Amino acid sequence: MDIDRPSDPQVSVVSSDGTMFHTTLKSILLSGTIKDMIEHIGEGGVENMGAIPLQNVDSKTLEIVIKWIEHHKDNIQPTSEEIKDKTADFIDPWDENFLEMDLDKLYNLITAANYLNIPQLLWLSTRKIAMLIKNRTPQEIRSLFNIEDDWTPQEIEAVQKENQWCEEK
Amino acid sequence: MEEDENSLDQFRKQWRRELEQQLDETKSGDSTSQENSATNLFQQAVELEKSKKYFDAIRLYRRALQLDPNIELKIYQASQAHEQTTDDFSQNSSNTFQKELSLESNQICQSAYLPGTIRTGIHISSLPIEVFLLILKYVISSDLDYKSLERFGRVCKGFFLLSRDPELWRLGCQKVWRNNITTPQNPSAWRDMFINRCRVLFDGCYICKITYQRLGENSFQDQFYRPVQIVEYFRLIRFMPSGEVLMMTSADDLQTCVNKLKNLKNISREILKGSYHYQDNHVLVVIKKTQFNFAQKYKRKNSEGENSLTFFLELEIGNTNKKNFAKLTWKNYSVSQVRNGHEATSDYDLRSSTKYPPFIFSHVKSFHNESKGCLE
């Protein structure tokens, strides 16, 4: 499909709670899920296509996703294979700034990026969570993500013994 | 320790007895024998699914469902009832939790908020499992930071299960030993392999401190003054999971040396870069240093060829009393030099323990600060 044509038609998407958003074809094609869908319809069908319903994404999250895809619509998107080797120096300061959000929003964003299949956005957001987990103690992780400690003292002692191999003494 | 072992043993025996009794009971009826074979089929299917043979798994699931449409619920209830009798914590804990988790797969951990608290946002437990596993691959990253993974596993039971996902450990083993691995029968053995099989450690560097004394020059004014100089320098080696290795020798203080090894993008000139591989419990390091020859620059292209210096180190991996694989003992050291097309190799005598003391591993926290790519 020719996505480089000069005219970039309007496309509408509807969130799970019924809000409609307008964006452009070029932006929305960053979503692998929607790209596959549009490829099935065929090029001619795009203009006559109605709003695309996105059952799994709420309006707040969809707004964030659209902001991201519109910013990146002209960038060449790396494939999932290329993304695997990426390190922090690939992070665009705009993205860094974009990801400064509450954890709640971030979870929603991850779920949406996963569902819409936007590899680069999924990478940015999961990596952000991974960096919060890295080099933190279990207690720090619990308080950061609000997780209940459900171990009994015997259980945690046994697990600690099993994990002894990698801890400094 | 021994007492724990005993009670564990007793618990296991009891458990087995219970299971056998259950089997006998189900055998007694005719309709139950059908259920029994359905259970077997279902469990086989679960195993197949785990080993990613989805096609065969679906076939078996279908047969199980034909025999007994409610088989999934029945197995669920049976395992629930069984779990309630499980008070002790055993080595098989992971299996127990596995059932618990796979049943409520949308609830990986419990929110610490009190039930009454009004919350507008969502909790981390609402993320799907495949996303969690992806996050963990970034936590481990290509640095193989399994320490962070193990810590993540101690947060709660759900996270513990995620941290023991065989695939996460398999990928690590593959990265360390490449093709030189045999797939264990039990998927949980990947973790044992990663922990126990001989390898080098990545979250720090191996340091060898060399100290010797040298007599100084006589003083001009005082004949009896003979200073003794203590020469001290360090040799550092940092191994990377990618198969690369960095080595440097320096008389700077240790902190400065370690910092130089930290930055991989901008490797300073005194650091030598090479590769390594394993041979049983030995690690072989090969470092080739190409010397830039000014004279050569102006010569014709087809002159004698480049000058190079190649270091071969053979080190034996051993344990210290604190940590496994934290000690490297010199076994062989040779340097071969190519100059103007002639090659000369010299072996070093390693018997002098002052010049070749063993390398001792030292953990460097900052080496794993950054998530470097995805584990794959």
Coordinates of C-alpha atoms in Angstrom, one line a residue:
Chain A
M1 CA 0.0 0.0 0.0
D2 CA 1.3 3.4 -0.9
I3 CA 1.5 5.4 2.2
D4 CA 3.7 8.1 0.8
R5 CA 1.1 9.7 -1.5
P6 CA 0.8 13.4 -0.9
S7 CA -2.8 13.4 0.2
D8 CA -3.2 11.9 3.7
P9 CA -6.8 11.1 4.1
Q10 CA -8.7 11.6 7.3
V11 CA -9.5 8.5 9.4
S12 CA -11.8 8.3 12.4
V13 CA -11.5 6.0 15.3
V14 CA -13.9 5.4 18.2
S15 CA -12.8 4.6 21.7
S16 CA -14.5 2.0 23.9
D17 CA -16.5 4.7 25.7
G18 CA -17.9 6.1 22.4
T19 CA -15.7 9.1 21.8
M20 CA -14.7 9.8 18.2
F21 CA -11.2 10.9 17.2
H22 CA -10.0 12.1 13.9
T23 CA -6.5 11.5 12.7
T24 CA -4.8 10.8 9.4
L25 CA -4.2 7.6 7.6
K26 CA -0.4 8.0 7.8
S27 CA -0.6 8.2 11.6
I28 CA -3.0 5.4 12.1
L29 CA -0.9 3.0 9.9
L30 CA 1.7 3.0 12.7
S31 CA -0.7 0.6 14.4
G32 CA 0.0 -2.9 13.0
T33 CA -3.4 -4.0 13.9
I34 CA -5.2 -1.3 12.0
K35 CA -2.7 -1.5 9.1
D36 CA -3.6 -5.2 8.6
M37 CA -7.3 -4.3 8.8
I38 CA -7.0 -1.5 6.2
E39 CA -4.9 -3.8 3.9
H40 CA -7.9 -6.2 3.9
I41 CA -10.2 -3.5 2.9
G42 CA -8.0 -2.4 0.0
E43 CA -6.8 1.0 -0.9
G44 CA -10.0 2.2 -2.5
G45 CA -12.0 1.4 0.6
V46 CA -10.2 3.8 2.9
E47 CA -12.2 6.9 1.8
N48 CA -15.5 5.2 2.2
M49 CA -14.6 3.5 5.4
G50 CA -16.5 4.5 8.5
A51 CA -15.0 5.2 11.9
I52 CA -12.9 2.3 13.2
P53 CA -14.2 1.0 16.5
L54 CA -11.5 0.2 19.1
Q55 CA -13.2 -1.8 21.8
N56 CA -10.2 -2.2 24.1
V57 CA -9.0 1.4 24.3
D58 CA -10.7 4.1 26.3
S59 CA -10.9 7.7 25.3
K60 CA -8.2 9.0 27.6
T61 CA -5.7 6.4 26.4
L62 CA -6.7 6.8 22.8
E63 CA -6.0 10.5 23.0
I64 CA -2.5 9.8 24.3
V65 CA -1.9 7.2 21.6
I66 CA -3.0 9.5 18.8
K67 CA -0.8 12.3 20.1
W68 CA 2.1 9.8 19.9
I69 CA 1.4 8.4 16.4
E70 CA 0.8 11.9 15.0
H71 CA 4.1 13.0 16.2
H72 CA 5.9 10.0 14.7
K73 CA 3.9 9.6 11.5
D74 CA 6.8 10.7 9.3
N75 CA 9.5 8.7 11.1
I76 CA 10.6 5.4 9.8
Q77 CA 9.3 2.9 12.3
P78 CA 11.8 0.2 13.3
T79 CA 10.7 -3.4 13.1
S80 CA 10.2 -5.5 16.2
E81 CA 13.5 -7.2 15.4
E82 CA 15.4 -3.9 15.4
I83 CA 13.8 -2.7 18.6
K84 CA 15.2 -5.6 20.5
D85 CA 18.7 -4.3 20.4
K86 CA 17.8 -0.7 21.2
T87 CA 19.3 1.1 24.2
A88 CA 18.5 4.3 25.9
D89 CA 20.5 6.5 23.5
F90 CA 17.8 5.8 20.9
I91 CA 15.2 7.6 23.0
D92 CA 14.1 10.8 21.5
P93 CA 13.8 13.6 24.1
W94 CA 10.3 14.2 23.0
D95 CA 9.4 10.6 23.8
E96 CA 11.2 10.8 27.1
N97 CA 9.0 13.8 28.0
F98 CA 5.9 12.2 26.5
L99 CA 6.3 9.2 28.9
E100 CA 6.3 11.4 32.0
M101 CA 2.9 10.2 33.2
D102 CA 1.2 8.5 36.1
L103 CA 1.6 4.7 36.3
D104 CA -2.1 4.3 35.8
K105 CA -1.9 6.0 32.4
L106 CA 1.2 4.1 31.6
Y107 CA -0.5 0.7 32.2
N108 CA -3.3 1.7 29.9
L109 CA -0.9 2.9 27.3
I110 CA 1.0 -0.4 27.4
T111 CA -2.2 -2.4 27.0
A112 CA -3.3 -0.2 24.1
A113 CA 0.1 -0.3 22.4
N114 CA 0.1 -4.1 22.8
Y115 CA -3.5 -4.4 21.4
L116 CA -2.9 -1.9 18.5
N117 CA 0.5 -3.5 17.8
I118 CA 2.7 -0.3 17.8
P119 CA 6.1 -1.9 18.4
Q120 CA 8.0 1.3 19.1
L121 CA 5.5 2.7 21.6
L122 CA 5.3 -0.7 23.3
W123 CA 9.0 -0.7 23.6
L124 CA 9.2 2.8 25.1
S125 CA 6.5 2.1 27.6
T126 CA 7.5 -1.4 28.7
R127 CA 11.1 -0.3 29.0
K128 CA 10.0 2.5 31.3
I129 CA 8.4 -0.1 33.7
A130 CA 11.4 -2.3 33.4
M131 CA 13.7 0.6 34.4
L132 CA 11.5 1.0 37.5
I133 CA 12.0 -2.6 38.4
K134 CA 15.7 -2.9 37.7
N135 CA 18.1 -2.6 40.7
R136 CA 15.2 -2.2 43.2
T137 CA 14.6 -4.3 46.3
P138 CA 11.3 -6.3 46.6
Q139 CA 10.0 -3.9 49.2
E140 CA 10.7 -0.9 47.0
I141 CA 8.9 -2.6 44.1
R142 CA 5.9 -3.3 46.4
S143 CA 5.5 0.3 47.5
L144 CA 6.1 1.7 44.0
F145 CA 3.4 -0.4 42.4
N146 CA 1.2 -0.8 45.4
I147 CA 1.5 -4.6 45.6
E148 CA 0.4 -6.6 48.6
D149 CA 3.0 -8.8 50.3
D150 CA 1.3 -12.2 50.3
W151 CA 4.2 -14.3 51.5
T152 CA 4.1 -16.2 54.8
P153 CA 7.4 -15.9 56.7
Q154 CA 8.3 -19.5 56.0
E155 CA 7.6 -19.1 52.3
I156 CA 9.7 -16.0 51.8
E157 CA 12.5 -17.5 53.8
A158 CA 12.5 -20.5 51.4
V159 CA 12.4 -18.3 48.3
Q160 CA 15.2 -16.1 49.7
K161 CA 17.3 -19.2 50.2
E162 CA 16.7 -20.2 46.5
N163 CA 17.6 -16.7 45.4
Q164 CA 20.8 -16.5 47.5
W165 CA 23.0 -17.3 44.5
C166 CA 22.9 -13.8 43.0
E167 CA 22.9 -11.6 46.1
E168 CA 26.1 -10.0 47.5
K169 CA 27.1 -11.2 50.9
Chain B
M1 CA 18.0 -27.5 57.9
E2 CA 17.7 -31.3 58.5
E3 CA 14.5 -30.8 60.3
D4 CA 13.1 -28.9 57.4
E5 CA 14.2 -31.6 55.0
N6 CA 12.4 -34.2 57.2
S7 CA 9.2 -32.4 57.3
L8 CA 9.4 -31.8 53.7
D9 CA 9.9 -35.5 53.0
Q10 CA 7.0 -36.4 55.2
F11 CA 4.8 -33.8 53.5
R12 CA 5.7 -35.2 50.1
K13 CA 4.9 -38.8 51.2
Q14 CA 1.6 -37.7 52.5
W15 CA 0.8 -35.8 49.4
R16 CA 1.6 -38.8 47.3
R17 CA -0.7 -41.0 49.4
E18 CA -3.5 -38.5 49.0
L19 CA -3.1 -38.5 45.3
E20 CA -3.1 -42.3 45.1
Q21 CA -6.2 -42.4 47.2
Q22 CA -7.9 -39.9 44.9
L23 CA -7.0 -42.0 42.0
D24 CA -8.4 -45.2 43.6
E25 CA -11.6 -43.4 44.4
T26 CA -12.1 -42.2 40.9
K27 CA -11.3 -45.7 39.5
S28 CA -14.2 -47.2 41.5
G29 CA -17.0 -46.0 39.3
D30 CA -17.7 -46.6 35.6
S31 CA -18.7 -43.0 34.8
T32 CA -15.7 -41.8 36.8
S33 CA -13.3 -43.9 34.6
Q34 CA -14.4 -41.7 31.7
E35 CA -13.7 -38.7 33.7
N36 CA -10.4 -40.1 34.7
S37 CA -9.2 -40.6 31.1
A38 CA -10.5 -37.1 30.3
T39 CA -8.4 -35.8 33.1
N40 CA -5.4 -37.6 31.7
L41 CA -5.9 -36.2 28.3
F42 CA -6.5 -32.7 29.6
Q43 CA -3.3 -32.8 31.6
Q44 CA -1.3 -34.1 28.7
A45 CA -2.7 -31.3 26.6
V46 CA -1.6 -28.8 29.2
E47 CA 1.9 -30.2 29.1
L48 CA 1.9 -30.0 25.3
E49 CA 0.7 -26.4 25.4
K50 CA 3.5 -25.5 27.8
S51 CA 6.0 -26.9 25.4
K52 CA 4.4 -24.9 22.6
K53 CA 3.0 -27.9 20.6
Y54 CA -0.3 -26.1 20.2
F55 CA -1.6 -28.3 17.4
D56 CA -1.3 -31.5 19.4
A57 CA -2.5 -29.7 22.5
I58 CA -5.7 -28.6 20.8
R59 CA -6.4 -32.1 19.6
L60 CA -6.1 -33.5 23.1
Y61 CA -8.2 -30.7 24.6
R62 CA -10.9 -31.5 22.2
R63 CA -10.9 -35.2 23.0
A64 CA -10.9 -34.4 26.7
L65 CA -13.9 -32.1 26.3
Q66 CA -15.7 -34.7 24.2
L67 CA -15.4 -37.2 27.0
D68 CA -16.4 -34.8 29.7
P69 CA -17.6 -31.3 28.8
N70 CA -16.9 -30.0 32.4
I71 CA -13.4 -31.4 32.7
E72 CA -11.8 -28.0 33.0
L73 CA -13.9 -27.0 35.9
K74 CA -13.5 -30.3 37.6
I75 CA -9.7 -30.2 37.4
Y76 CA -9.8 -26.6 38.7
Q77 CA -11.9 -27.7 41.7
A78 CA -9.8 -30.7 42.4
S79 CA -6.6 -28.6 42.4
Q80 CA -8.3 -25.9 44.5
A81 CA -9.4 -28.5 47.1
H82 CA -5.9 -29.9 47.0
E83 CA -4.3 -26.6 47.6
Q84 CA -6.2 -25.9 50.7
T85 CA -4.5 -28.9 52.3
T86 CA -1.2 -27.5 51.4
D87 CA 0.0 -25.6 54.4
D88 CA 3.7 -26.2 54.1
F89 CA 5.9 -24.6 51.6
S90 CA 7.9 -27.0 49.5
Q91 CA 10.3 -27.1 46.6
N92 CA 7.3 -27.8 44.4
S93 CA 5.8 -24.5 45.4
S94 CA 6.1 -23.2 41.9
N95 CA 3.7 -25.8 40.7
T96 CA 1.2 -25.0 43.3
F97 CA 1.2 -21.3 42.5
Q98 CA 1.2 -22.1 38.9
K99 CA -2.3 -23.6 39.2
E100 CA -3.4 -20.7 41.3
L101 CA -2.2 -18.2 38.8
S102 CA -3.3 -19.9 35.6
L103 CA -6.8 -20.0 37.0
E104 CA -7.1 -16.4 37.8
S105 CA -4.8 -15.4 35.0
N106 CA -6.0 -11.9 35.0
Q107 CA -4.9 -11.3 38.6
I108 CA -1.2 -11.5 39.0
C109 CA -0.9 -9.7 42.3
Q110 CA -3.1 -8.2 44.9
S111 CA -3.4 -4.4 45.2
A112 CA -2.3 -3.1 48.5
Y113 CA -5.2 -0.7 48.6
L114 CA -7.8 -1.4 51.2
P115 CA -11.0 -2.7 49.5
G116 CA -12.9 0.5 50.5
T117 CA -10.5 2.9 48.8
I118 CA -11.9 4.6 45.8
R119 CA -9.5 4.4 42.9
T120 CA -10.0 5.8 39.5
G121 CA -6.9 4.3 37.9
I122 CA -5.9 0.7 37.3
H123 CA -3.4 -1.5 39.0
I124 CA -0.3 -3.1 37.5
S125 CA -2.0 -6.5 37.9
S126 CA -4.3 -5.6 35.1
L127 CA -1.5 -5.9 32.5
P128 CA -1.7 -9.1 30.5
I129 CA 0.9 -11.8 31.2
E130 CA 2.6 -11.5 27.8
V131 CA 3.3 -7.9 28.6
F132 CA 4.7 -8.8 32.0
L133 CA 7.0 -11.3 30.3
L134 CA 8.1 -8.6 27.8
I135 CA 8.8 -6.2 30.6
L136 CA 10.9 -8.9 32.3
K137 CA 12.9 -9.4 29.2
Y138 CA 13.8 -5.7 29.3
V139 CA 14.6 -6.1 33.0
I140 CA 17.0 -8.9 32.3
S141 CA 18.1 -7.2 29.0
S142 CA 21.1 -8.3 27.1
D143 CA 23.2 -7.7 30.2
L144 CA 21.6 -10.8 31.8
D145 CA 20.6 -9.0 35.0
Y146 CA 19.0 -12.0 36.6
K147 CA 19.5 -10.5 40.0
S148 CA 16.8 -7.9 39.3
L149 CA 14.6 -10.8 38.1
E150 CA 15.1 -12.7 41.3
R151 CA 14.3 -9.7 43.3
F152 CA 11.2 -9.1 41.3
G153 CA 10.2 -12.7 42.1
R154 CA 10.3 -12.0 45.8
V155 CA 7.7 -9.2 45.6
C156 CA 4.7 -11.5 45.7
K157 CA 3.6 -15.0 44.7
G158 CA 2.3 -14.0 41.3
F159 CA 5.6 -12.2 40.5
F160 CA 7.5 -15.2 41.8
L161 CA 5.8 -17.4 39.2
L162 CA 6.5 -15.0 36.4
S163 CA 10.2 -14.8 37.5
R164 CA 10.4 -18.6 37.1
D165 CA 9.1 -18.7 33.6
P166 CA 11.4 -21.3 31.9
E167 CA 11.6 -19.3 28.7
L168 CA 13.3 -16.3 30.5
W169 CA 15.9 -18.7 31.8
R170 CA 16.3 -20.6 28.6
L171 CA 17.1 -17.4 26.7
G172 CA 19.8 -16.6 29.3
C173 CA 21.4 -20.1 29.0
Q174 CA 21.4 -19.8 25.2
K175 CA 23.0 -16.4 25.4
V176 CA 25.8 -17.7 27.7
W177 CA 26.6 -21.0 26.1
R178 CA 25.3 -20.5 22.6
N179 CA 24.6 -23.8 20.9
N180 CA 26.6 -25.7 23.5
I181 CA 23.6 -26.7 25.5
T182 CA 21.3 -29.6 25.7
T183 CA 17.6 -29.0 26.4
P184 CA 16.8 -30.4 29.8
Q185 CA 13.7 -32.6 30.1
N186 CA 12.2 -30.5 32.8
P187 CA 11.8 -26.9 31.7
S188 CA 12.4 -25.6 35.3
A189 CA 16.0 -27.0 35.0
W190 CA 16.9 -24.1 32.8
R191 CA 17.2 -22.0 35.9
D192 CA 19.4 -24.6 37.6
M193 CA 21.6 -24.7 34.6
F194 CA 22.0 -20.9 34.5
I195 CA 22.8 -20.8 38.2
N196 CA 25.0 -23.9 38.5
R197 CA 26.8 -24.4 35.3
C198 CA 30.3 -23.0 35.1
R199 CA 30.5 -19.5 33.5
V200 CA 31.8 -16.1 34.2
L201 CA 29.9 -13.4 36.0
F202 CA 28.7 -10.3 34.2
D203 CA 27.6 -7.8 36.8
G204 CA 31.0 -6.5 37.7
C205 CA 34.6 -7.2 36.8
Y206 CA 37.4 -9.5 37.8
I207 CA 40.3 -7.7 39.4
C208 CA 43.8 -8.9 39.9
K209 CA 46.0 -6.8 42.1
I210 CA 49.7 -7.1 41.4
T211 CA 52.2 -5.9 44.0
Y212 CA 55.9 -6.4 44.1
Q213 CA 58.9 -4.7 45.7
R214 CA 61.7 -3.2 43.9
L215 CA 64.9 -1.9 45.4
G216 CA 65.4 1.7 44.6
E217 CA 68.6 3.6 43.8
N218 CA 71.2 4.3 46.4
S219 CA 71.1 7.8 47.6
F220 CA 73.9 10.0 46.5
Q221 CA 74.5 11.6 49.8
D222 CA 73.8 8.7 52.1
Q223 CA 75.3 5.3 51.2
F224 CA 73.1 3.5 53.7
Y225 CA 69.9 4.8 52.4
R226 CA 68.3 2.2 50.2
P227 CA 64.7 2.8 49.5
V228 CA 62.4 -0.1 48.7
Q229 CA 59.7 0.8 46.3
I230 CA 56.4 -1.0 46.3
V231 CA 54.9 -1.3 42.9
E232 CA 51.2 -1.8 42.8
Y233 CA 49.0 -2.1 39.7
F234 CA 45.7 -3.7 38.7
R235 CA 44.6 -5.8 35.9
L236 CA 40.9 -5.8 35.2
I237 CA 38.7 -8.0 33.0
R238 CA 35.1 -7.4 32.3
F239 CA 33.2 -10.1 30.4
M240 CA 30.1 -9.3 28.4
P241 CA 27.3 -11.8 27.6
S242 CA 27.8 -11.0 24.0
G243 CA 31.1 -12.9 24.0
E244 CA 33.2 -9.7 24.1
V245 CA 35.7 -9.0 26.8
L246 CA 37.5 -5.9 28.0
M247 CA 40.9 -6.0 29.7
M248 CA 43.0 -3.2 31.1
T249 CA 46.1 -2.8 33.1
S250 CA 46.6 0.3 35.0
A251 CA 48.3 1.9 38.0
D252 CA 45.5 4.2 38.6
D253 CA 43.3 3.8 41.6
L254 CA 40.6 1.1 41.3
Q255 CA 37.7 3.4 41.1
T256 CA 39.1 5.2 38.1
C257 CA 39.8 1.9 36.4
V258 CA 36.3 0.5 37.0
N259 CA 34.7 3.7 35.7
K260 CA 36.7 3.4 32.5
L261 CA 35.3 -0.1 32.0
K262 CA 31.8 1.2 32.5
N263 CA 31.4 3.2 29.4
L264 CA 31.1 0.8 26.4
K265 CA 30.5 3.4 23.7
N266 CA 33.6 5.3 24.3
I267 CA 36.3 2.8 25.1
S268 CA 39.5 4.5 26.1
R269 CA 42.7 3.6 24.4
E270 CA 44.3 1.7 27.3
I271 CA 41.4 -0.8 27.2
L272 CA 42.0 -3.9 25.1
K273 CA 39.0 -5.5 23.5
G274 CA 38.7 -9.1 22.6
S275 CA 36.6 -12.2 22.8
Y276 CA 36.3 -15.2 25.0
H277 CA 34.8 -18.7 25.0
Y278 CA 34.5 -21.6 27.4
Q279 CA 36.3 -24.8 27.5
D280 CA 34.9 -26.9 30.3
N281 CA 35.7 -25.0 33.4
H282 CA 38.2 -22.8 31.7
V283 CA 37.7 -19.5 29.9
L284 CA 39.9 -18.7 27.0
V285 CA 40.4 -15.0 26.3
V286 CA 41.9 -13.8 23.0
I287 CA 42.7 -10.2 22.6
K288 CA 44.2 -8.8 19.4
K289 CA 45.8 -5.4 19.4
T290 CA 46.6 -3.9 16.1
Q291 CA 49.4 -1.4 16.4
F292 CA 49.2 1.7 14.4
N293 CA 52.5 2.2 12.8
F294 CA 53.4 5.6 11.6
A295 CA 56.1 4.4 9.3
Q296 CA 53.6 2.1 7.6
K297 CA 51.3 4.9 6.8
Y298 CA 53.6 6.2 4.1
K299 CA 54.6 2.8 2.7
R300 CA 53.1 1.2 -0.3
K301 CA 49.9 -0.7 0.3
N302 CA 51.3 -4.1 -0.3
S303 CA 54.1 -3.8 2.3
E304 CA 54.8 -6.3 5.0
G305 CA 51.3 -6.2 6.5
E306 CA 50.1 -4.9 9.8
N307 CA 51.8 -5.3 13.1
S308 CA 49.8 -6.9 15.8
L309 CA 50.0 -8.2 19.3
T310 CA 47.8 -11.0 20.4
F311 CA 47.3 -12.0 24.0
F312 CA 46.0 -15.5 24.9
L313 CA 44.8 -16.0 28.4
E314 CA 43.6 -19.3 29.8
L315 CA 41.9 -18.9 33.1
E316 CA 40.3 -21.5 35.3
I317 CA 36.9 -20.5 36.8
G318 CA 36.7 -21.3 40.5
N319 CA 34.6 -20.4 43.5
T320 CA 35.5 -18.2 46.4
N321 CA 34.0 -19.0 49.8
K322 CA 31.6 -16.1 49.2
K323 CA 30.4 -16.6 45.7
N324 CA 30.5 -19.1 42.9
F325 CA 32.6 -18.5 39.8
A326 CA 34.1 -15.4 41.4
K327 CA 37.7 -16.5 41.0
L328 CA 39.8 -16.9 37.9
T329 CA 43.2 -18.6 38.2
W330 CA 45.9 -18.2 35.6
K331 CA 46.5 -21.4 33.6
N332 CA 48.3 -20.1 30.5
Y333 CA 49.4 -16.8 29.3
S334 CA 51.1 -16.1 26.0
V335 CA 51.6 -13.2 23.7
S336 CA 52.3 -13.5 20.1
Q337 CA 53.7 -10.6 18.1
V338 CA 53.6 -10.1 14.4
R339 CA 56.0 -7.5 13.2
N340 CA 56.9 -7.0 9.6
G341 CA 55.4 -10.3 8.7
H342 CA 57.3 -12.3 11.3
E343 CA 55.6 -13.9 14.2
A344 CA 57.1 -14.5 17.6
T345 CA 55.3 -16.1 20.5
S346 CA 56.3 -15.9 24.1
D347 CA 54.8 -17.8 27.0
Y348 CA 54.9 -16.4 30.4
D349 CA 56.0 -18.3 33.4
L350 CA 53.0 -18.2 35.8
R351 CA 54.6 -19.8 38.7
S352 CA 55.4 -16.5 40.3
S353 CA 52.3 -15.9 42.5
T354 CA 53.2 -12.3 43.1
K355 CA 53.0 -11.4 39.4
Y356 CA 50.1 -13.6 38.6
P357 CA 47.7 -13.7 41.5
P358 CA 44.2 -14.9 40.8
F359 CA 41.5 -12.5 39.6
I360 CA 38.7 -12.0 42.1
F361 CA 35.3 -10.9 41.1
S362 CA 34.0 -7.6 42.3
H363 CA 30.4 -6.6 41.8
V364 CA 29.8 -3.2 40.2
K365 CA 26.3 -2.0 40.6
S366 CA 26.3 0.7 37.9
F367 CA 27.2 -1.9 35.2
H368 CA 23.5 -2.9 35.1
N369 CA 21.8 0.4 35.6
E370 CA 20.6 0.7 32.1
S371 CA 18.3 -1.7 30.3
K372 CA 20.3 -2.7 27.2
G373 CA 17.9 -4.1 24.7
C374 CA 15.7 -7.0 25.1
L375 CA 16.6 -10.5 26.1
E376 CA 16.2 -12.8 23.1

